Amino acid sequence: MSKGGDKRPIVIRRKKVVHAHHGGAWKIALADFMTALMAFFLVLWLLSVSSEETRRGVAEYFSTPLVTAITGGDRSGSTSAIPGGGPDPTHSEGERARIDSLQRTRPSMQERNFFRDLQERIERAIERDPELRQLRNQMRFDLTREGLRIQLLDTDQRPMFELGSDQVAPYMRSLLRTIAPLLNELPNELSISGHTDSVPYAGGYRGYSNWELSNDRANASRRELIAGGFDPGQLLRVSGFADRVLLPETEPTDPINRRIELVVLFPEIAEAIRNPTVMESGAASPEASIEALEASTEAPIESTQQDEPQVQPQE
Protein backbone atom coordinates (compact mmCIF):
# COMPACT_ATOMS: atom_id res chain seq x y z
CA MET A 1 0.00 0.00 0.00
CA SER A 2 1.07 3.50 -0.59
CA LYS A 3 2.03 5.75 2.17
CA GLY A 4 -1.09 7.85 1.56
CA GLY A 5 -3.27 4.92 2.46
CA ASP A 6 -1.86 4.93 6.01
CA LYS A 7 -3.42 8.36 6.86
CA ARG A 8 -6.62 8.24 8.82
CA PRO A 9 -9.48 10.40 7.54
CA ILE A 10 -10.11 13.63 9.44
CA VAL A 11 -13.78 14.03 10.34
CA ILE A 12 -14.92 17.60 11.23
CA ARG A 13 -18.09 17.70 13.23
CA ARG A 14 -19.89 21.04 13.35
CA LYS A 15 -22.52 21.62 16.02
CA LYS A 16 -25.45 23.62 14.95
CA VAL A 17 -26.25 26.21 17.68
CA VAL A 18 -29.88 27.25 17.80
CA HIS A 19 -30.37 30.67 19.46
CA ALA A 20 -33.50 30.82 21.59
CA HIS A 21 -35.91 33.67 21.04
CA HIS A 22 -35.70 36.22 23.93
CA GLY A 23 -38.94 37.96 23.18
CA GLY A 24 -39.68 41.74 23.33
CA ALA A 25 -40.03 42.26 27.12
CA TRP A 26 -37.06 44.63 27.16
CA LYS A 27 -38.76 46.81 24.58
CA ILE A 28 -41.81 47.16 26.81
CA ALA A 29 -39.63 48.06 29.80
CA LEU A 30 -37.75 50.65 27.76
CA ALA A 31 -41.00 52.13 26.46
CA ASP A 32 -42.39 52.40 30.01
CA PHE A 33 -39.18 54.06 31.20
CA MET A 34 -39.22 56.60 28.35
CA THR A 35 -42.90 57.36 28.97
CA ALA A 36 -42.29 57.92 32.68
CA LEU A 37 -39.29 60.12 31.92
CA MET A 38 -41.30 62.21 29.47
CA ALA A 39 -44.11 62.58 32.02
CA PHE A 40 -41.58 63.62 34.68
CA PHE A 41 -40.11 66.39 32.53
CA LEU A 42 -43.61 67.47 31.55
CA VAL A 43 -44.52 67.84 35.23
CA LEU A 44 -41.35 69.85 35.87
CA TRP A 45 -42.19 72.16 32.99
CA LEU A 46 -45.75 72.67 34.19
CA LEU A 47 -44.56 73.47 37.72
CA SER A 48 -42.05 75.99 36.41
CA VAL A 49 -44.76 77.99 34.63
CA SER A 50 -47.51 77.61 37.27
CA SER A 51 -48.37 79.99 40.11
CA GLU A 52 -47.51 79.46 43.77
CA GLU A 53 -51.13 78.58 44.61
CA THR A 54 -51.13 75.84 41.96
CA ARG A 55 -47.86 74.41 43.27
CA ARG A 56 -49.26 74.44 46.80
CA GLY A 57 -52.31 72.51 45.60
CA VAL A 58 -50.12 69.93 43.89
CA ALA A 59 -48.08 69.52 47.07
CA GLU A 60 -51.22 68.99 49.13
CA TYR A 61 -52.46 66.43 46.62
CA PHE A 62 -49.31 64.32 46.87
CA SER A 63 -49.33 64.55 50.69
CA THR A 64 -52.67 62.71 50.80
CA PRO A 65 -52.43 59.73 53.19
CA LEU A 66 -52.96 56.31 51.62
CA VAL A 67 -55.83 55.44 53.96
CA THR A 68 -57.70 58.54 52.89
CA ALA A 69 -57.16 57.80 49.22
CA ILE A 70 -58.50 54.26 49.66
CA THR A 71 -61.54 55.29 51.70
CA GLY A 72 -62.34 58.25 49.48
CA GLY A 73 -62.05 60.79 52.28
CA ASP A 74 -60.66 64.31 52.17
CA ARG A 75 -57.04 65.09 51.33
CA SER A 76 -55.92 65.24 54.91
CA GLY A 77 -57.94 62.33 56.18
CA SER A 78 -57.21 60.49 59.38
CA THR A 79 -54.49 57.83 59.25
CA SER A 80 -55.99 55.93 62.16
CA ALA A 81 -57.13 52.41 61.37
CA ILE A 82 -59.76 52.54 64.13
CA PRO A 83 -62.91 54.33 62.93
CA GLY A 84 -64.21 56.96 65.26
CA GLY A 85 -67.73 57.23 66.57
CA GLY A 86 -70.53 59.01 64.79
CA PRO A 87 -72.00 58.67 61.33
CA ASP A 88 -68.71 59.42 59.56
CA PRO A 89 -66.12 56.66 60.22
CA THR A 90 -63.60 58.19 57.84
CA HIS A 91 -63.67 61.52 59.72
CA SER A 92 -64.10 63.25 56.37
CA GLU A 93 -66.58 65.83 57.66
CA GLY A 94 -64.48 67.06 60.56
CA GLU A 95 -61.27 66.99 58.56
CA ARG A 96 -62.89 68.78 55.66
CA ALA A 97 -63.87 71.51 58.09
CA ARG A 98 -60.28 71.63 59.35
CA ILE A 99 -58.92 71.98 55.82
CA ASP A 100 -61.45 74.69 55.05
CA SER A 101 -60.38 76.54 58.19
CA LEU A 102 -56.72 76.31 57.20
CA GLN A 103 -57.48 77.56 53.72
CA ARG A 104 -59.43 80.51 55.12
CA THR A 105 -56.53 81.52 57.40
CA ARG A 106 -53.89 81.03 54.72
CA PRO A 107 -53.06 84.33 52.96
CA SER A 108 -53.53 84.39 49.22
CA MET A 109 -50.84 85.60 46.87
CA GLN A 110 -52.81 88.80 46.30
CA GLU A 111 -52.95 89.50 50.05
CA ARG A 112 -49.23 88.82 50.38
CA ASN A 113 -48.51 91.29 47.58
CA PHE A 114 -50.73 93.95 49.18
CA PHE A 115 -48.99 93.57 52.53
CA ARG A 116 -45.56 93.55 50.91
CA ASP A 117 -46.38 96.78 49.06
CA LEU A 118 -47.61 98.36 52.30
CA GLN A 119 -44.40 97.40 54.07
CA GLU A 120 -42.29 98.86 51.26
CA ARG A 121 -44.23 102.14 51.29
CA ILE A 122 -43.81 102.46 55.06
CA GLU A 123 -40.08 101.77 54.80
CA ARG A 124 -39.66 104.34 52.02
CA ALA A 125 -41.55 106.96 54.03
CA ILE A 126 -39.31 106.33 57.03
CA GLU A 127 -36.16 106.41 54.91
CA ARG A 128 -37.04 109.86 53.56
CA ASP A 129 -37.20 111.34 57.07
CA PRO A 130 -33.74 111.69 58.72
CA GLU A 131 -35.26 111.58 62.21
CA LEU A 132 -37.40 108.51 61.58
CA ARG A 133 -34.56 106.75 59.78
CA GLN A 134 -32.93 106.17 63.17
CA LEU A 135 -36.00 104.20 64.30
CA ARG A 136 -35.85 101.66 61.48
CA ASN A 137 -33.95 99.18 63.67
CA GLN A 138 -36.78 99.37 66.23
CA MET A 139 -39.39 98.22 63.72
CA ARG A 140 -40.20 94.67 62.69
CA PHE A 141 -42.50 93.47 59.91
CA ASP A 142 -43.75 89.90 59.73
CA LEU A 143 -46.75 88.04 58.38
CA THR A 144 -48.72 86.16 61.05
CA ARG A 145 -51.93 84.14 60.96
CA GLU A 146 -53.82 87.32 61.86
CA GLY A 147 -52.23 89.54 59.22
CA LEU A 148 -49.32 91.91 58.70
CA ARG A 149 -47.78 92.70 62.09
CA ILE A 150 -45.83 95.92 62.59
CA GLN A 151 -43.91 95.95 65.87
CA LEU A 152 -42.57 99.19 67.34
CA LEU A 153 -39.94 98.13 69.87
CA ASP A 154 -38.54 100.00 72.86
CA THR A 155 -34.91 100.39 73.89
CA ASP A 156 -33.23 101.95 76.88
CA GLN A 157 -31.48 104.48 74.62
CA ARG A 158 -34.59 105.42 72.66
CA PRO A 159 -37.84 104.56 74.50
CA MET A 160 -41.14 105.00 72.67
CA PHE A 161 -42.90 106.31 75.81
CA GLU A 162 -41.92 108.22 78.90
CA LEU A 163 -40.76 106.05 81.80
CA GLY A 164 -43.71 104.28 83.44
CA SER A 165 -46.37 106.34 81.61
CA ASP A 166 -48.35 106.52 78.39
CA GLN A 167 -46.76 109.82 77.36
CA VAL A 168 -45.70 109.35 73.73
CA ALA A 169 -42.14 110.35 72.84
CA PRO A 170 -41.87 112.96 70.05
CA TYR A 171 -40.25 110.60 67.54
CA MET A 172 -42.83 107.92 68.31
CA ARG A 173 -45.57 110.46 67.64
CA SER A 174 -43.95 111.40 64.33
CA LEU A 175 -43.61 107.73 63.39
CA LEU A 176 -47.24 106.88 64.08
CA ARG A 177 -48.51 109.92 62.20
CA THR A 178 -46.33 108.98 59.22
CA ILE A 179 -47.71 105.44 59.17
CA ALA A 180 -51.36 106.51 59.63
CA PRO A 181 -52.24 107.60 56.04
CA LEU A 182 -50.47 104.57 54.58
CA LEU A 183 -52.69 102.22 56.60
CA ASN A 184 -55.72 103.82 54.95
CA GLU A 185 -54.59 102.56 51.55
CA LEU A 186 -55.82 99.06 52.42
CA PRO A 187 -59.43 98.33 53.40
CA ASN A 188 -58.27 95.88 56.10
CA GLU A 189 -59.14 96.63 59.69
CA LEU A 190 -56.49 97.31 62.31
CA SER A 191 -55.70 95.84 65.72
CA ILE A 192 -53.51 97.71 68.23
CA SER A 193 -51.98 96.00 71.24
CA GLY A 194 -49.67 97.26 73.98
CA HIS A 195 -47.02 95.18 75.77
CA THR A 196 -44.69 95.79 78.72
CA ASP A 197 -41.80 94.05 80.39
CA SER A 198 -42.12 92.19 83.70
CA VAL A 199 -40.87 94.96 86.01
CA PRO A 200 -43.87 95.50 88.34
CA TYR A 201 -45.24 98.65 89.89
CA ALA A 202 -44.87 99.28 93.62
CA GLY A 203 -48.49 98.32 94.27
CA GLY A 204 -48.29 95.08 92.31
CA TYR A 205 -51.55 94.25 90.55
CA ARG A 206 -53.82 95.79 93.18
CA GLY A 207 -53.50 99.30 91.81
CA TYR A 208 -52.22 100.80 88.59
CA SER A 209 -50.17 98.01 87.01
CA ASN A 210 -48.68 96.84 83.74
CA TRP A 211 -52.17 95.86 82.63
CA GLU A 212 -53.37 99.45 82.74
CA LEU A 213 -50.09 100.75 81.36
CA SER A 214 -50.13 98.46 78.31
CA ASN A 215 -53.74 99.35 77.59
CA ASP A 216 -53.11 103.09 78.04
CA ARG A 217 -50.13 102.97 75.69
CA ALA A 218 -52.19 101.16 73.06
CA ASN A 219 -54.86 103.85 73.32
CA ALA A 220 -52.24 106.60 73.18
CA SER A 221 -50.97 105.06 69.95
CA ARG A 222 -54.54 104.95 68.65
CA ARG A 223 -54.95 108.66 69.30
CA GLU A 224 -51.72 109.49 67.47
CA LEU A 225 -52.75 107.39 64.46
CA ILE A 226 -56.11 109.15 64.26
CA ALA A 227 -54.38 112.54 64.61
CA GLY A 228 -52.19 111.51 61.65
CA GLY A 229 -55.23 110.83 59.46
CA PHE A 230 -56.05 107.18 60.14
CA ASP A 231 -59.71 106.32 59.54
CA PRO A 232 -61.28 105.41 62.93
CA GLY A 233 -63.78 103.18 61.11
CA GLN A 234 -60.97 100.75 60.25
CA LEU A 235 -60.00 100.27 63.88
CA LEU A 236 -61.36 97.01 65.27
CA ARG A 237 -59.47 96.21 68.47
CA VAL A 238 -57.36 98.01 71.08
CA SER A 239 -55.97 95.86 73.87
CA GLY A 240 -53.24 95.59 76.47
CA PHE A 241 -51.38 92.38 77.28
CA ALA A 242 -49.11 93.60 80.09
CA ASP A 243 -46.10 91.21 80.27
CA ARG A 244 -48.01 88.06 79.28
CA VAL A 245 -46.80 87.90 75.66
CA LEU A 246 -43.01 88.15 75.62
CA LEU A 247 -40.90 88.05 72.50
CA PRO A 248 -39.20 84.70 71.85
CA GLU A 249 -35.75 84.18 73.38
CA THR A 250 -35.89 87.34 75.51
CA GLU A 251 -35.72 87.90 79.24
CA PRO A 252 -38.95 89.07 80.95
CA THR A 253 -37.27 92.34 81.94
CA ASP A 254 -35.77 92.97 78.49
CA PRO A 255 -36.79 96.49 77.34
CA ILE A 256 -37.54 95.12 73.86
CA ASN A 257 -40.69 93.58 75.33
CA ARG A 258 -42.03 97.11 75.83
CA ARG A 259 -43.63 97.47 72.42
CA ILE A 260 -46.69 98.42 70.39
CA GLU A 261 -48.02 95.98 67.82
CA LEU A 262 -50.12 97.11 64.85
CA VAL A 263 -51.75 94.21 62.99
CA VAL A 264 -53.40 94.78 59.61
CA LEU A 265 -55.97 92.00 59.90
CA PHE A 266 -57.03 89.49 57.28
CA PRO A 267 -60.75 89.89 56.46
CA GLU A 268 -61.60 86.43 57.84
CA ILE A 269 -59.77 87.15 61.10
CA ALA A 270 -61.61 90.45 61.49
CA GLU A 271 -64.90 88.64 60.87
CA ALA A 272 -64.02 86.01 63.48
CA ILE A 273 -63.26 88.73 66.03
CA ARG A 274 -66.50 90.51 65.25
CA ASN A 275 -68.62 87.33 65.25
CA PRO A 276 -66.98 84.64 67.40
CA THR A 277 -68.18 81.10 66.80
CA VAL A 278 -70.17 79.56 69.64
CA MET A 279 -69.23 75.96 70.45
CA GLU A 280 -72.49 74.09 70.98
CA SER A 281 -71.06 70.82 72.26
CA GLY A 282 -70.86 70.72 76.03
CA ALA A 283 -72.45 74.14 76.44
CA ALA A 284 -74.51 74.44 79.59
CA SER A 285 -78.02 75.84 79.61
CA PRO A 286 -78.65 79.27 81.16
CA GLU A 287 -80.49 77.61 84.07
CA ALA A 288 -77.54 75.33 84.79
CA SER A 289 -75.14 78.27 84.67
CA ILE A 290 -77.27 80.23 87.16
CA GLU A 291 -77.45 77.24 89.52
CA ALA A 292 -73.68 76.78 89.35
CA LEU A 293 -73.16 80.48 90.07
CA GLU A 294 -75.48 80.38 93.08
CA ALA A 295 -73.71 77.29 94.44
CA SER A 296 -70.32 78.95 94.09
CA THR A 297 -71.44 82.08 95.97
CA GLU A 298 -72.58 79.98 98.94
CA ALA A 299 -69.20 78.29 99.36
CA PRO A 300 -66.75 80.07 101.70
CA ILE A 301 -63.68 81.60 100.12
CA GLU A 302 -60.40 81.58 101.99
CA SER A 303 -58.11 84.50 101.28
CA THR A 304 -54.51 83.58 100.56
CA GLN A 305 -53.38 86.99 99.38
CA GLN A 306 -50.05 88.16 100.76
CA ASP A 307 -48.41 91.52 100.70
CA GLU A 308 -46.34 91.96 97.55
CA PRO A 309 -42.84 93.43 97.67
CA GLN A 310 -42.69 97.12 96.92
CA VAL A 311 -40.77 97.49 93.68
CA GLN A 312 -40.38 100.81 91.96
CA PRO A 313 -41.59 101.00 88.34
CA GLN A 314 -38.82 100.85 85.75
CA GLU A 315 -40.91 101.07 82.58
XYZ file of C-alpha atoms in Angstrom:
315
model
C 0.000 0.000 0.000
C 1.068 3.498 -0.592
C 2.026 5.753 2.168
C -1.093 7.848 1.562
C -3.273 4.919 2.465
C -1.858 4.930 6.009
C -3.416 8.358 6.856
C -6.621 8.239 8.819
C -9.480 10.402 7.540
C -10.108 13.631 9.437
C -13.777 14.030 10.344
C -14.923 17.600 11.225
C -18.091 17.695 13.231
C -19.888 21.043 13.348
C -22.520 21.617 16.018
C -25.452 23.620 14.952
C -26.252 26.213 17.679
C -29.876 27.251 17.803
C -30.375 30.667 19.465
C -33.501 30.825 21.589
C -35.906 33.665 21.037
C -35.702 36.224 23.928
C -38.942 37.961 23.183
C -39.678 41.737 23.327
C -40.027 42.259 27.116
C -37.060 44.632 27.161
C -38.760 46.813 24.578
C -41.813 47.162 26.809
C -39.635 48.059 29.804
C -37.755 50.652 27.759
C -41.004 52.130 26.458
C -42.386 52.399 30.011
C -39.182 54.060 31.197
C -39.215 56.597 28.352
C -42.902 57.355 28.969
C -42.285 57.924 32.682
C -39.286 60.117 31.923
C -41.297 62.208 29.475
C -44.114 62.578 32.017
C -41.580 63.617 34.676
C -40.109 66.393 32.529
C -43.609 67.470 31.551
C -44.520 67.841 35.230
C -41.348 69.852 35.874
C -42.186 72.163 32.994
C -45.754 72.671 34.194
C -44.561 73.467 37.724
C -42.051 75.991 36.411
C -44.757 77.989 34.628
C -47.507 77.608 37.273
C -48.366 79.988 40.106
C -47.507 79.458 43.767
C -51.133 78.579 44.606
C -51.125 75.844 41.956
C -47.858 74.406 43.267
C -49.265 74.436 46.801
C -52.314 72.507 45.599
C -50.120 69.928 43.886
C -48.075 69.519 47.067
C -51.223 68.989 49.133
C -52.457 66.425 46.625
C -49.306 64.321 46.873
C -49.331 64.550 50.687
C -52.673 62.709 50.803
C -52.425 59.731 53.191
C -52.960 56.314 51.624
C -55.826 55.436 53.965
C -57.699 58.539 52.890
C -57.159 57.799 49.216
C -58.499 54.261 49.659
C -61.541 55.290 51.697
C -62.338 58.248 49.476
C -62.053 60.788 52.276
C -60.657 64.307 52.173
C -57.035 65.095 51.325
C -55.919 65.240 54.909
C -57.943 62.327 56.184
C -57.212 60.490 59.376
C -54.491 57.829 59.250
C -55.992 55.933 62.162
C -57.131 52.406 61.373
C -59.757 52.541 64.127
C -62.906 54.332 62.931
C -64.213 56.958 65.259
C -67.733 57.229 66.574
C -70.525 59.008 64.791
C -71.999 58.667 61.332
C -68.713 59.420 59.558
C -66.123 56.660 60.222
C -63.598 58.187 57.841
C -63.666 61.525 59.717
C -64.095 63.247 56.372
C -66.577 65.827 57.657
C -64.476 67.057 60.561
C -61.266 66.994 58.563
C -62.888 68.781 55.660
C -63.865 71.514 58.089
C -60.280 71.628 59.348
C -58.919 71.985 55.824
C -61.454 74.690 55.050
C -60.384 76.539 58.193
C -56.716 76.305 57.203
C -57.482 77.563 53.723
C -59.432 80.508 55.121
C -56.533 81.517 57.400
C -53.889 81.033 54.717
C -53.062 84.332 52.961
C -53.534 84.386 49.223
C -50.840 85.600 46.873
C -52.807 88.796 46.300
C -52.947 89.499 50.054
C -49.234 88.822 50.377
C -48.511 91.287 47.583
C -50.732 93.947 49.179
C -48.988 93.567 52.528
C -45.556 93.548 50.910
C -46.377 96.778 49.060
C -47.608 98.358 52.300
C -44.398 97.403 54.074
C -42.288 98.856 51.262
C -44.231 102.143 51.294
C -43.805 102.463 55.061
C -40.079 101.769 54.796
C -39.663 104.344 52.015
C -41.551 106.956 54.032
C -39.307 106.330 57.034
C -36.162 106.408 54.914
C -37.043 109.857 53.558
C -37.197 111.337 57.070
C -33.739 111.691 58.715
C -35.262 111.584 62.206
C -37.398 108.508 61.578
C -34.560 106.750 59.781
C -32.929 106.167 63.166
C -36.002 104.202 64.301
C -35.850 101.657 61.482
C -33.952 99.177 63.670
C -36.776 99.373 66.228
C -39.389 98.223 63.723
C -40.199 94.667 62.687
C -42.495 93.474 59.911
C -43.751 89.900 59.733
C -46.754 88.038 58.382
C -48.723 86.160 61.047
C -51.928 84.141 60.963
C -53.817 87.324 61.863
C -52.234 89.543 59.220
C -49.317 91.906 58.700
C -47.782 92.699 62.092
C -45.828 95.917 62.586
C -43.913 95.952 65.871
C -42.569 99.188 67.340
C -39.941 98.134 69.873
C -38.543 100.003 72.856
C -34.908 100.391 73.886
C -33.229 101.950 76.879
C -31.482 104.479 74.624
C -34.594 105.418 72.659
C -37.845 104.562 74.502
C -41.139 104.999 72.673
C -42.901 106.315 75.811
C -41.921 108.222 78.898
C -40.765 106.055 81.801
C -43.709 104.278 83.444
C -46.367 106.338 81.607
C -48.352 106.518 78.390
C -46.765 109.822 77.362
C -45.704 109.345 73.734
C -42.142 110.349 72.840
C -41.874 112.962 70.045
C -40.245 110.603 67.536
C -42.831 107.920 68.314
C -45.567 110.462 67.638
C -43.954 111.400 64.332
C -43.607 107.726 63.386
C -47.243 106.880 64.084
C -48.509 109.916 62.197
C -46.330 108.980 59.223
C -47.708 105.443 59.172
C -51.358 106.514 59.626
C -52.244 107.604 56.045
C -50.474 104.570 54.583
C -52.687 102.223 56.604
C -55.724 103.823 54.954
C -54.591 102.564 51.550
C -55.822 99.064 52.422
C -59.434 98.326 53.402
C -58.272 95.876 56.097
C -59.141 96.626 59.691
C -56.492 97.310 62.311
C -55.699 95.843 65.722
C -53.511 97.708 68.228
C -51.981 95.997 71.244
C -49.672 97.257 73.980
C -47.025 95.185 75.769
C -44.694 95.792 78.719
C -41.798 94.051 80.392
C -42.116 92.190 83.704
C -40.872 94.962 86.007
C -43.871 95.501 88.343
C -45.235 98.655 89.889
C -44.873 99.283 93.624
C -48.489 98.320 94.268
C -48.291 95.084 92.312
C -51.547 94.249 90.547
C -53.818 95.787 93.181
C -53.499 99.303 91.806
C -52.220 100.796 88.585
C -50.168 98.010 87.011
C -48.684 96.844 83.744
C -52.175 95.856 82.632
C -53.369 99.452 82.745
C -50.086 100.747 81.362
C -50.127 98.462 78.310
C -53.744 99.350 77.587
C -53.106 103.085 78.042
C -50.130 102.972 75.691
C -52.193 101.164 73.058
C -54.858 103.852 73.318
C -52.240 106.602 73.182
C -50.973 105.064 69.950
C -54.543 104.955 68.653
C -54.952 108.664 69.297
C -51.716 109.490 67.466
C -52.750 107.392 64.458
C -56.106 109.154 64.260
C -54.376 112.536 64.608
C -52.191 111.511 61.652
C -55.226 110.827 59.464
C -56.045 107.181 60.143
C -59.709 106.319 59.539
C -61.281 105.410 62.929
C -63.777 103.184 61.111
C -60.971 100.755 60.245
C -60.002 100.272 63.876
C -61.363 97.006 65.272
C -59.474 96.211 68.473
C -57.355 98.010 71.078
C -55.973 95.863 73.869
C -53.244 95.591 76.473
C -51.377 92.379 77.283
C -49.106 93.598 80.094
C -46.097 91.211 80.266
C -48.012 88.060 79.283
C -46.800 87.902 75.657
C -43.014 88.152 75.617
C -40.899 88.053 72.503
C -39.196 84.698 71.845
C -35.746 84.177 73.381
C -35.891 87.337 75.514
C -35.725 87.902 79.238
C -38.946 89.068 80.947
C -37.266 92.336 81.941
C -35.769 92.966 78.489
C -36.786 96.487 77.343
C -37.536 95.124 73.864
C -40.691 93.584 75.334
C -42.027 97.106 75.826
C -43.628 97.471 72.420
C -46.687 98.425 70.395
C -48.020 95.977 67.816
C -50.120 97.110 64.849
C -51.746 94.210 62.990
C -53.403 94.778 59.605
C -55.974 91.997 59.900
C -57.029 89.488 57.279
C -60.753 89.892 56.464
C -61.602 86.427 57.840
C -59.771 87.151 61.099
C -61.611 90.454 61.485
C -64.897 88.640 60.867
C -64.018 86.008 63.481
C -63.256 88.730 66.030
C -66.501 90.507 65.248
C -68.619 87.334 65.246
C -66.982 84.641 67.404
C -68.185 81.101 66.801
C -70.170 79.557 69.644
C -69.231 75.963 70.449
C -72.490 74.094 70.983
C -71.059 70.824 72.255
C -70.861 70.716 76.031
C -72.450 74.140 76.439
C -74.509 74.436 79.594
C -78.016 75.841 79.607
C -78.648 79.270 81.164
C -80.495 77.612 84.065
C -77.535 75.326 84.793
C -75.142 78.267 84.671
C -77.270 80.230 87.155
C -77.450 77.240 89.521
C -73.682 76.783 89.346
C -73.163 80.478 90.065
C -75.475 80.384 93.085
C -73.713 77.291 94.440
C -70.319 78.950 94.091
C -71.437 82.082 95.969
C -72.585 79.982 98.943
C -69.202 78.286 99.355
C -66.746 80.065 101.699
C -63.678 81.602 100.116
C -60.395 81.577 101.992
C -58.111 84.499 101.282
C -54.510 83.584 100.561
C -53.381 86.989 99.380
C -50.051 88.162 100.764
C -48.406 91.521 100.703
C -46.345 91.964 97.547
C -42.844 93.435 97.669
C -42.691 97.119 96.918
C -40.773 97.490 93.682
C -40.381 100.810 91.964
C -41.589 101.002 88.338
C -38.823 100.852 85.749
C -40.906 101.070 82.576
